[in-house]
Amino acid sequence: MNNQIWSWGLSIIGVIGILLVGHKNWRGYLVGIVTECAWVAYSIQTRQWGFIFGSTIYISAYLLNINKWLDEVRKNKIKNMFTFNPLHNYRKSK
């Protein structure tokens, strides 16, 4: 019974992480990585070694995707930094 509680709990938290990532919230990646580390601990405790392989793949995917997302954020900040809008100061003064 205790193993089922952990399995269900970790699955639900993992889904929350995926939903956060879908809403472009960086915390989703953090939730996902932490959840996968908990899956590794669960797999060691229950001697279900296949979870370690799966968690390693998921952690790698989270790290690759957060790096990709951060690259896009950096590029957009740099791109927007050089955008010239002559009406920008005019609109602020009103």
Coordinates of C-alpha atoms in Angstrom, one line a residue:
M1 CA 0.0 0.0 0.0
N2 CA 2.8 2.4 0.9
N3 CA 4.4 1.9 -2.5
Q4 CA 1.2 2.7 -4.3
I5 CA 0.9 6.0 -2.4
W6 CA 4.4 7.0 -3.4
S7 CA 3.8 5.9 -7.0
W8 CA 0.6 7.8 -7.3
G9 CA 2.0 10.9 -5.5
L10 CA 5.1 11.1 -7.7
S11 CA 3.0 10.6 -10.8
I12 CA 0.6 13.4 -9.9
I13 CA 3.5 15.8 -9.0
G14 CA 5.2 14.9 -12.3
V15 CA 2.0 15.8 -14.2
I16 CA 1.9 19.1 -12.4
G17 CA 5.5 19.8 -13.6
I18 CA 4.5 18.9 -17.2
L19 CA 1.5 21.3 -17.0
L20 CA 3.8 24.1 -15.7
V21 CA 6.2 23.5 -18.5
G22 CA 3.3 23.7 -20.9
H23 CA 2.4 27.1 -19.5
K24 CA 6.0 28.2 -20.1
N25 CA 6.8 28.3 -16.4
W26 CA 10.4 27.5 -15.6
R27 CA 9.4 26.0 -12.3
G28 CA 7.9 23.0 -14.2
Y29 CA 11.4 21.9 -15.1
L30 CA 12.5 22.2 -11.5
V31 CA 9.5 20.2 -10.4
G32 CA 10.2 17.6 -13.0
I33 CA 13.8 17.1 -12.1
V34 CA 13.1 16.9 -8.4
T35 CA 10.3 14.4 -9.1
E36 CA 12.6 12.2 -11.2
C37 CA 15.2 12.3 -8.4
A38 CA 12.5 11.0 -6.0
W39 CA 11.7 8.3 -8.6
V40 CA 15.3 7.2 -8.4
A41 CA 15.1 6.9 -4.6
Y42 CA 11.8 5.1 -5.0
S43 CA 13.3 2.6 -7.4
I44 CA 16.3 1.9 -5.1
Q45 CA 13.9 1.4 -2.1
T46 CA 11.6 -0.9 -4.0
R47 CA 14.4 -2.5 -6.1
Q48 CA 12.7 -1.7 -9.3
W49 CA 15.8 -0.8 -11.3
G50 CA 14.1 0.1 -14.5
F51 CA 12.9 3.3 -13.0
I52 CA 16.5 4.5 -12.7
F53 CA 17.0 4.2 -16.5
G54 CA 13.7 6.0 -17.2
S55 CA 14.4 8.7 -14.7
T56 CA 17.8 9.3 -16.2
I57 CA 16.2 9.8 -19.7
Y58 CA 13.6 12.1 -18.3
I59 CA 16.1 14.2 -16.4
S60 CA 18.2 14.5 -19.5
A61 CA 15.2 15.6 -21.5
Y62 CA 14.3 18.2 -18.8
L63 CA 17.9 19.6 -18.9
L64 CA 18.0 19.8 -22.7
N65 CA 14.7 21.5 -22.9
I66 CA 15.4 24.0 -20.1
N67 CA 18.6 24.9 -21.9
K68 CA 16.7 25.3 -25.2
W69 CA 14.1 27.5 -23.5
L70 CA 16.7 29.7 -21.8
D71 CA 18.5 30.2 -25.1
E72 CA 15.2 31.4 -26.6
V73 CA 14.7 33.8 -23.7
R74 CA 18.2 35.1 -24.0
K75 CA 17.8 35.7 -27.8
N76 CA 14.5 37.4 -27.4
K77 CA 15.9 39.8 -24.7
I78 CA 18.9 40.6 -27.0
K79 CA 16.6 41.0 -30.0
N80 CA 14.2 43.3 -28.1
M81 CA 17.1 45.3 -26.7
F82 CA 17.9 46.6 -30.2
T83 CA 14.3 47.3 -31.2
F84 CA 13.7 50.9 -31.9
N85 CA 10.3 52.4 -31.3
P86 CA 10.3 56.3 -31.6
L87 CA 6.8 56.5 -30.0
H88 CA 8.0 54.5 -26.9
N89 CA 8.8 57.6 -24.8
Y90 CA 5.9 59.6 -26.2
R91 CA 3.4 57.0 -24.9
K92 CA 5.0 56.9 -21.5
S93 CA 4.6 60.7 -21.1
K94 CA 0.9 60.7 -21.5

